[in-house]
Amino acid sequence: MFKKSLLVDMINRSSETPADRRNFLRGMGLLSAGTVGAGLVGTAVTGSAEAATAAPSEGSVLNFALNLEYLEAEFYCYAAYGHGLADAMATGTGTQGGVTGGHRVPFKSKAMRYYAEEIANDEIAHVKFLRTALGSAAVSRPAINLQDSFTAAAVAAGVIEQGETFDPFSSEAFFLLGAFLFEDVGVTAYKGAAPLISTPAYLEAAAGILAVEAYHSGIVRTLLYENGLSAPTNLISDARDALDGSGADKDQGITVGSGGRANLVPTNGDSIAFSRTPQEVLNIVYLTPGSGVTRGGFYPAGLNGEIATS
C-alpha cells in the first residue's frame, strides 16, 4: 500500500483545484473510507493551499499551456485553412469563448503555405495532446481576439501608426510578423514552466513541445530575415521585452549591430534560451504590463484555469 504522504503528493501534483482532488479521491473510493479518507482530503486541501503559495500544481501549469496552444492553433488554422479549431476541441472547464477575426492568408509562395500548414498541424496536435493528458480537468478555449489585439500590439510596437490596422492574415509579410508575436513567447513560456513540472512523463512531453516551438520560432525568424523584415520584427521584440515587466532583457530581434548581421537564435551569453514566468507571459498576451491584470489583448475575457492573473 502507498503511504499516506505519497498519496497526498500524487493527488496534489495531478489535480488543479481542491475540487479536482476531491473528485480524484472519490473516484479512488477514498472519500468514503472513514477517517483515513477524511484525513487525506483535509491534508490534500490544506497542503494545496500552502503549496499554491509556492508554486502552481502541474495540472494548472498544463492548463496554462493549453490556453496558449489554443491561441496559436487558432491563429495558424485560420492562416493556413481559413477556419478555426473544431467545436469538439474547444470544450472543457471554465467559460468557453469564441474567436474574433481570422481568415485564410492569400499565400503567393507555395513553400510559405506549406510552412503555415505544417505549423498549424503541429499546434492542433499540441491542443489534442494537452486535452488528452488533462482529461476532464482540461479547460475550454477562452475568448480569443485575432483582430483588434494585433492592431493594438502593432501600434504599441511602433510598426503602424495610431488609426491604422494590422491584419496578420492580409499578406505573407504581415502573417510572418503576426507569427513572430507568438513564437518566441511560446519558447520562453515552456522553458520557464519546466521547473514547475516534476512528473517525468509530463516534463518529457513539455520538453518535446518546447523543442517544436523552438523549431517554429527558427523558421519564422529565418523567413523574416530573408524577406527583409528586420526593422518591424525588432520593434516587436522591443515591445515584448517592455511588456513582460521583468526588468531584464529576455527578447532579441533578428539582427544585431549596425550592419544588420543575422541573429536567428535568441539566447543569453551562455547560448541558453530565455525563460519567462507565467505572469510575464500573461503581461505580453494581455498587452498590459504590471501585476494583477486578468484580461486583455488576445484574451479579452482572460484565460481559463488557475493561472490567469499577471
GROMACS .gro file of C-alpha atoms in nm:
model
  310
    1MET     CA    1   0.000   0.000   0.000
    2PHE     CA    2   0.110   0.359  -0.066
    3LYS     CA    3   0.195   0.570   0.233
    4LYS     CA    4  -0.048   0.849   0.312
    5SER     CA    5   0.211   1.118   0.236
    6LEU     CA    6   0.282   0.970  -0.106
    7LEU     CA    7  -0.088   0.957  -0.194
    8VAL     CA    8  -0.132   1.319  -0.093
    9ASP     CA    9   0.166   1.422  -0.304
   10MET     CA   10   0.033   1.231  -0.605
   11ILE     CA   11  -0.310   1.390  -0.569
   12ASN     CA   12  -0.175   1.743  -0.524
   13ARG     CA   13   0.052   1.720  -0.828
   14SER     CA   14  -0.210   1.564  -1.054
   15SER     CA   15  -0.500   1.796  -0.971
   16GLU     CA   16  -0.560   2.160  -1.049
   17THR     CA   17  -0.804   2.257  -0.774
   18PRO     CA   18  -0.937   2.126  -0.440
   19ALA     CA   19  -1.249   2.012  -0.628
   20ASP     CA   20  -1.031   1.809  -0.863
   21ARG     CA   21  -0.863   1.647  -0.566
   22ARG     CA   22  -1.198   1.558  -0.408
   23ASN     CA   23  -1.315   1.407  -0.736
   24PHE     CA   24  -0.989   1.215  -0.761
   25LEU     CA   25  -1.037   1.077  -0.410
   26ARG     CA   26  -1.398   0.994  -0.477
   27GLY     CA   27  -1.302   0.802  -0.788
   28MET     CA   28  -1.047   0.604  -0.586
   29GLY     CA   29  -1.309   0.522  -0.323
   30LEU     CA   30  -1.112   0.711  -0.057
   31LEU     CA   31  -1.362   0.985   0.015
   32SER     CA   32  -1.590   0.744   0.200
   33ALA     CA   33  -1.312   0.544   0.363
   34GLY     CA   34  -1.371   0.685   0.711
   35THR     CA   35  -1.112   0.883   0.897
   36VAL     CA   36  -0.831   0.787   0.659
   37GLY     CA   37  -1.018   0.928   0.361
   38ALA     CA   38  -1.124   1.237   0.554
   39GLY     CA   39  -0.768   1.288   0.669
   40LEU     CA   40  -0.643   1.265   0.314
   41VAL     CA   41  -0.895   1.523   0.194
   42GLY     CA   42  -0.809   1.762   0.473
   43THR     CA   43  -0.436   1.719   0.426
   44ALA     CA   44  -0.461   1.746   0.050
   45VAL     CA   45  -0.668   2.063   0.058
   46THR     CA   46  -0.462   2.226   0.333
   47GLY     CA   47  -0.138   2.117   0.173
   48SER     CA   48  -0.264   2.250  -0.156
   49ALA     CA   49  -0.327   2.594  -0.009
   50GLU     CA   50   0.027   2.603   0.126
   51ALA     CA   51   0.175   2.466  -0.198
   52ALA     CA   52  -0.021   2.715  -0.408
   53THR     CA   53   0.169   2.995  -0.239
   54ALA     CA   54   0.497   2.843  -0.351
   55ALA     CA   55   0.408   2.706  -0.695
   56PRO     CA   56   0.105   2.612  -0.906
   57SER     CA   57   0.009   2.247  -0.948
   58GLU     CA   58   0.115   2.055  -1.257
   59GLY     CA   59  -0.246   2.049  -1.371
   60SER     CA   60  -0.258   2.428  -1.353
   61VAL     CA   61   0.067   2.456  -1.549
   62LEU     CA   62  -0.058   2.222  -1.822
   63ASN     CA   63  -0.385   2.414  -1.847
   64PHE     CA   64  -0.189   2.738  -1.873
   65ALA     CA   65   0.000   2.583  -2.164
   66LEU     CA   66  -0.330   2.468  -2.317
   67ASN     CA   67  -0.462   2.826  -2.313
   68LEU     CA   68  -0.154   2.936  -2.508
   69GLU     CA   69  -0.184   2.646  -2.751
   70TYR     CA   70  -0.547   2.738  -2.821
   71LEU     CA   71  -0.428   3.084  -2.928
   72GLU     CA   72  -0.151   2.954  -3.153
   73ALA     CA   73  -0.369   2.682  -3.303
   74GLU     CA   74  -0.648   2.925  -3.388
   75PHE     CA   75  -0.405   3.172  -3.545
   76TYR     CA   76  -0.235   2.915  -3.767
   77CYS     CA   77  -0.555   2.727  -3.851
   78TYR     CA   78  -0.717   3.042  -3.986
   79ALA     CA   79  -0.399   3.144  -4.168
   80ALA     CA   80  -0.349   2.805  -4.335
   81TYR     CA   81  -0.702   2.671  -4.376
   82GLY     CA   82  -0.941   2.962  -4.333
   83HIS     CA   83  -1.118   2.819  -4.027
   84GLY     CA   84  -1.053   2.762  -3.659
   85LEU     CA   85  -1.049   2.456  -3.435
   86ALA     CA   86  -1.338   2.212  -3.444
   87ASP     CA   87  -1.602   2.277  -3.177
   88ALA     CA   88  -1.522   1.944  -3.013
   89MET     CA   89  -1.169   2.071  -2.941
   90ALA     CA   90  -1.288   2.385  -2.762
   91THR     CA   91  -1.489   2.237  -2.475
   92GLY     CA   92  -1.382   2.195  -2.114
   93THR     CA   93  -1.396   2.360  -1.775
   94GLY     CA   94  -1.436   2.735  -1.740
   95THR     CA   95  -1.615   2.969  -1.977
   96GLN     CA   96  -1.584   2.871  -2.341
   97GLY     CA   97  -1.536   3.168  -2.570
   98GLY     CA   98  -1.544   3.236  -2.941
   99VAL     CA   99  -1.277   3.362  -3.178
  100THR     CA  100  -1.287   3.714  -3.323
  101GLY     CA  101  -1.114   3.773  -3.657
  102GLY     CA  102  -0.906   3.542  -3.869
  103HIS     CA  103  -0.919   3.435  -4.234
  104ARG     CA  104  -0.704   3.248  -4.481
  105VAL     CA  105  -0.380   3.419  -4.582
  106PRO     CA  106  -0.352   3.478  -4.960
  107PHE     CA  107  -0.018   3.298  -4.987
  108LYS     CA  108   0.171   3.361  -5.309
  109SER     CA  109   0.452   3.122  -5.223
  110LYS     CA  110   0.373   2.751  -5.215
  111ALA     CA  111   0.661   2.699  -4.973
  112MET     CA  112   0.523   2.962  -4.733
  113ARG     CA  113   0.180   2.797  -4.745
  114TYR     CA  114   0.336   2.461  -4.668
  115TYR     CA  115   0.519   2.613  -4.370
  116ALA     CA  116   0.193   2.756  -4.237
  117GLU     CA  117   0.009   2.426  -4.281
  118GLU     CA  118   0.280   2.226  -4.107
  119ILE     CA  119   0.290   2.461  -3.809
  120ALA     CA  120  -0.091   2.465  -3.793
  121ASN     CA  121  -0.097   2.085  -3.781
  122ASP     CA  122   0.162   2.086  -3.502
  123GLU     CA  123  -0.040   2.331  -3.294
  124ILE     CA  124  -0.360   2.132  -3.344
  125ALA     CA  125  -0.173   1.823  -3.225
  126HIS     CA  126  -0.048   2.010  -2.917
  127VAL     CA  127  -0.405   2.105  -2.825
  128LYS     CA  128  -0.520   1.745  -2.867
  129PHE     CA  129  -0.229   1.612  -2.662
  130LEU     CA  130  -0.276   1.851  -2.369
  131ARG     CA  131  -0.653   1.796  -2.365
  132THR     CA  132  -0.598   1.421  -2.354
  133ALA     CA  133  -0.334   1.448  -2.082
  134LEU     CA  134  -0.561   1.666  -1.867
  135GLY     CA  135  -0.876   1.465  -1.928
  136SER     CA  136  -1.185   1.609  -1.758
  137ALA     CA  137  -0.969   1.880  -1.595
  138ALA     CA  138  -0.886   2.038  -1.933
  139VAL     CA  139  -1.000   2.399  -1.965
  140SER     CA  140  -1.214   2.512  -2.254
  141ARG     CA  141  -1.092   2.758  -2.513
  142PRO     CA  142  -1.126   3.109  -2.374
  143ALA     CA  143  -1.245   3.401  -2.585
  144ILE     CA  144  -0.969   3.487  -2.833
  145ASN     CA  145  -0.925   3.806  -3.031
  146LEU     CA  146  -0.722   3.777  -3.352
  147GLN     CA  147  -0.827   4.117  -3.481
  148ASP     CA  148  -0.807   4.421  -3.253
  149SER     CA  149  -0.528   4.264  -3.048
  150PHE     CA  150  -0.284   4.257  -3.339
  151THR     CA  151  -0.357   4.618  -3.425
  152ALA     CA  152  -0.305   4.724  -3.062
  153ALA     CA  153   0.022   4.530  -3.044
  154ALA     CA  154   0.148   4.675  -3.373
  155VAL     CA  155   0.062   5.031  -3.266
  156ALA     CA  156   0.232   4.982  -2.930
  157ALA     CA  157   0.543   4.849  -3.103
  158GLY     CA  158   0.551   5.136  -3.350
  159VAL     CA  159   0.504   4.907  -3.651
  160ILE     CA  160   0.198   5.106  -3.761
  161GLU     CA  161   0.054   5.445  -3.667
  162GLN     CA  162  -0.249   5.507  -3.448
  163GLY     CA  163  -0.561   5.476  -3.663
  164GLU     CA  164  -0.406   5.218  -3.897
  165THR     CA  165  -0.496   4.849  -3.895
  166PHE     CA  166  -0.266   4.550  -3.871
  167ASP     CA  167  -0.419   4.238  -4.022
  168PRO     CA  168  -0.179   3.938  -3.992
  169PHE     CA  169  -0.391   3.745  -4.240
  170SER     CA  170  -0.374   4.003  -4.519
  171SER     CA  171  -0.032   3.914  -4.664
  172GLU     CA  172   0.265   3.685  -4.622
  173ALA     CA  173   0.471   3.962  -4.463
  174PHE     CA  174   0.203   4.051  -4.207
  175PHE     CA  175   0.148   3.680  -4.139
  176LEU     CA  176   0.515   3.634  -4.051
  177LEU     CA  177   0.512   3.937  -3.823
  178GLY     CA  178   0.197   3.807  -3.654
  179ALA     CA  179   0.356   3.465  -3.607
  180PHE     CA  180   0.665   3.628  -3.457
  181LEU     CA  181   0.447   3.785  -3.188
  182PHE     CA  182   0.371   3.433  -3.057
  183GLU     CA  183   0.663   3.206  -3.132
  184ASP     CA  184   0.938   3.340  -2.908
  185VAL     CA  185   0.684   3.384  -2.628
  186GLY     CA  186   0.593   3.015  -2.652
  187VAL     CA  187   0.956   2.909  -2.625
  188THR     CA  188   1.023   3.124  -2.319
  189ALA     CA  189   0.694   3.014  -2.160
  190TYR     CA  190   0.770   2.641  -2.183
  191LYS     CA  191   1.128   2.700  -2.070
  192GLY     CA  192   1.004   2.897  -1.770
  193ALA     CA  193   0.746   2.630  -1.681
  194ALA     CA  194   0.998   2.345  -1.674
  195PRO     CA  195   1.095   2.390  -1.304
  196LEU     CA  196   0.725   2.371  -1.211
  197ILE     CA  197   0.687   2.018  -1.351
  198SER     CA  198   0.825   1.719  -1.163
  199THR     CA  199   0.638   1.422  -1.310
  200PRO     CA  200   0.886   1.269  -1.560
  201ALA     CA  201   0.627   1.194  -1.829
  202TYR     CA  202   0.485   1.548  -1.818
  203LEU     CA  203   0.832   1.702  -1.811
  204GLU     CA  204   0.940   1.498  -2.114
  205ALA     CA  205   0.626   1.600  -2.302
  206ALA     CA  206   0.676   1.967  -2.216
  207ALA     CA  207   1.037   1.944  -2.333
  208GLY     CA  208   0.916   1.790  -2.657
  209ILE     CA  209   0.665   2.071  -2.715
  210LEU     CA  210   0.931   2.329  -2.629
  211ALA     CA  211   1.157   2.179  -2.895
  212VAL     CA  212   0.882   2.200  -3.156
  213GLU     CA  213   0.802   2.560  -3.063
  214ALA     CA  214   1.173   2.640  -3.097
  215TYR     CA  215   1.175   2.483  -3.445
  216HIS     CA  216   0.876   2.701  -3.536
  217SER     CA  217   1.047   3.010  -3.398
  218GLY     CA  218   1.359   2.935  -3.602
  219ILE     CA  219   1.156   2.900  -3.920
  220VAL     CA  220   0.969   3.226  -3.862
  221ARG     CA  221   1.279   3.424  -3.765
  222THR     CA  222   1.469   3.296  -4.071
  223LEU     CA  223   1.185   3.383  -4.309
  224LEU     CA  224   1.153   3.730  -4.158
  225TYR     CA  225   1.526   3.790  -4.208
  226GLU     CA  226   1.525   3.656  -4.563
  227ASN     CA  227   1.229   3.876  -4.653
  228GLY     CA  228   1.391   4.196  -4.527
  229LEU     CA  229   1.155   4.243  -4.233
  230SER     CA  230   1.413   4.301  -3.963
  231ALA     CA  231   1.302   4.657  -3.879
  232PRO     CA  232   0.939   4.581  -3.778
  233THR     CA  233   1.046   4.249  -3.623
  234ASN     CA  234   1.297   4.420  -3.397
  235LEU     CA  235   1.033   4.674  -3.293
  236ILE     CA  236   0.801   4.390  -3.190
  237SER     CA  237   1.084   4.228  -2.994
  238ASP     CA  238   1.149   4.552  -2.806
  239ALA     CA  239   0.777   4.588  -2.730
  240ARG     CA  240   0.756   4.233  -2.591
  241ASP     CA  241   1.057   4.300  -2.373
  242ALA     CA  242   0.892   4.612  -2.233
  243LEU     CA  243   0.558   4.438  -2.182
  244ASP     CA  244   0.674   4.136  -1.983
  245GLY     CA  245   0.759   4.355  -1.684
  246SER     CA  246   1.063   4.151  -1.585
  247GLY     CA  247   1.305   4.441  -1.599
  248ALA     CA  248   1.550   4.207  -1.773
  249ASP     CA  249   1.637   4.168  -2.140
  250LYS     CA  250   1.456   3.847  -2.237
  251ASP     CA  251   1.396   3.922  -2.602
  252GLN     CA  252   1.606   3.972  -2.911
  253GLY     CA  253   1.533   4.088  -3.260
  254ILE     CA  254   1.661   3.914  -3.573
  255THR     CA  255   1.960   4.142  -3.638
  256VAL     CA  256   2.245   4.279  -3.430
  257GLY     CA  257   2.474   4.573  -3.493
  258SER     CA  258   2.451   4.848  -3.749
  259GLY     CA  259   2.540   4.612  -4.032
  260GLY     CA  260   2.226   4.403  -3.994
  261ARG     CA  261   2.405   4.082  -3.904
  262ALA     CA  262   2.161   3.793  -3.856
  263ASN     CA  263   2.056   3.697  -3.503
  264LEU     CA  264   1.830   3.398  -3.566
  265VAL     CA  265   1.880   3.221  -3.232
  266PRO     CA  266   1.787   3.443  -2.932
  267THR     CA  267   1.994   3.331  -2.632
  268ASN     CA  268   2.177   3.467  -2.329
  269GLY     CA  269   2.556   3.488  -2.302
  270ASP     CA  270   2.577   3.114  -2.243
  271SER     CA  271   2.366   3.039  -2.553
  272ILE     CA  272   2.075   2.925  -2.336
  273ALA     CA  273   1.718   3.015  -2.429
  274PHE     CA  274   1.542   3.273  -2.214
  275SER     CA  275   1.274   3.185  -1.957
  276ARG     CA  276   0.958   3.375  -1.868
  277THR     CA  277   0.730   3.319  -1.572
  278PRO     CA  278   0.358   3.266  -1.636
  279GLN     CA  279   0.295   3.620  -1.510
  280GLU     CA  280   0.546   3.765  -1.756
  281VAL     CA  281   0.383   3.571  -2.038
  282LEU     CA  282   0.041   3.699  -1.931
  283ASN     CA  283   0.169   4.057  -1.942
  284ILE     CA  284   0.254   4.002  -2.309
  285VAL     CA  285  -0.062   3.823  -2.423
  286TYR     CA  286  -0.281   4.065  -2.225
  287LEU     CA  287  -0.079   4.352  -2.381
  288THR     CA  288  -0.066   4.509  -2.035
  289PRO     CA  289   0.245   4.534  -1.816
  290GLY     CA  290   0.224   4.518  -1.438
  291SER     CA  291   0.064   4.280  -1.192
  292GLY     CA  292  -0.294   4.191  -1.110
  293VAL     CA  293  -0.421   4.203  -1.470
  294THR     CA  294  -0.681   3.936  -1.551
  295ARG     CA  295  -0.775   4.001  -1.914
  296GLY     CA  296  -0.698   4.196  -2.228
  297GLY     CA  297  -0.519   4.178  -2.561
  298PHE     CA  298  -0.553   3.837  -2.721
  299TYR     CA  299  -0.767   3.711  -2.431
  300PRO     CA  300  -1.044   3.972  -2.383
  301ALA     CA  301  -1.211   3.768  -2.106
  302GLY     CA  302  -0.889   3.626  -1.962
  303LEU     CA  303  -0.754   3.273  -1.954
  304ASN     CA  304  -0.937   2.972  -1.812
  305GLY     CA  305  -0.780   2.791  -1.518
  306GLU     CA  306  -0.598   2.894  -1.203
  307ILE     CA  307  -0.307   3.072  -1.374
  308ALA     CA  308  -0.482   3.372  -1.521
  309THR     CA  309  -0.358   3.678  -1.329
  310SER     CA  310  -0.035   3.858  -1.412
   0.00000   0.00000   0.00000
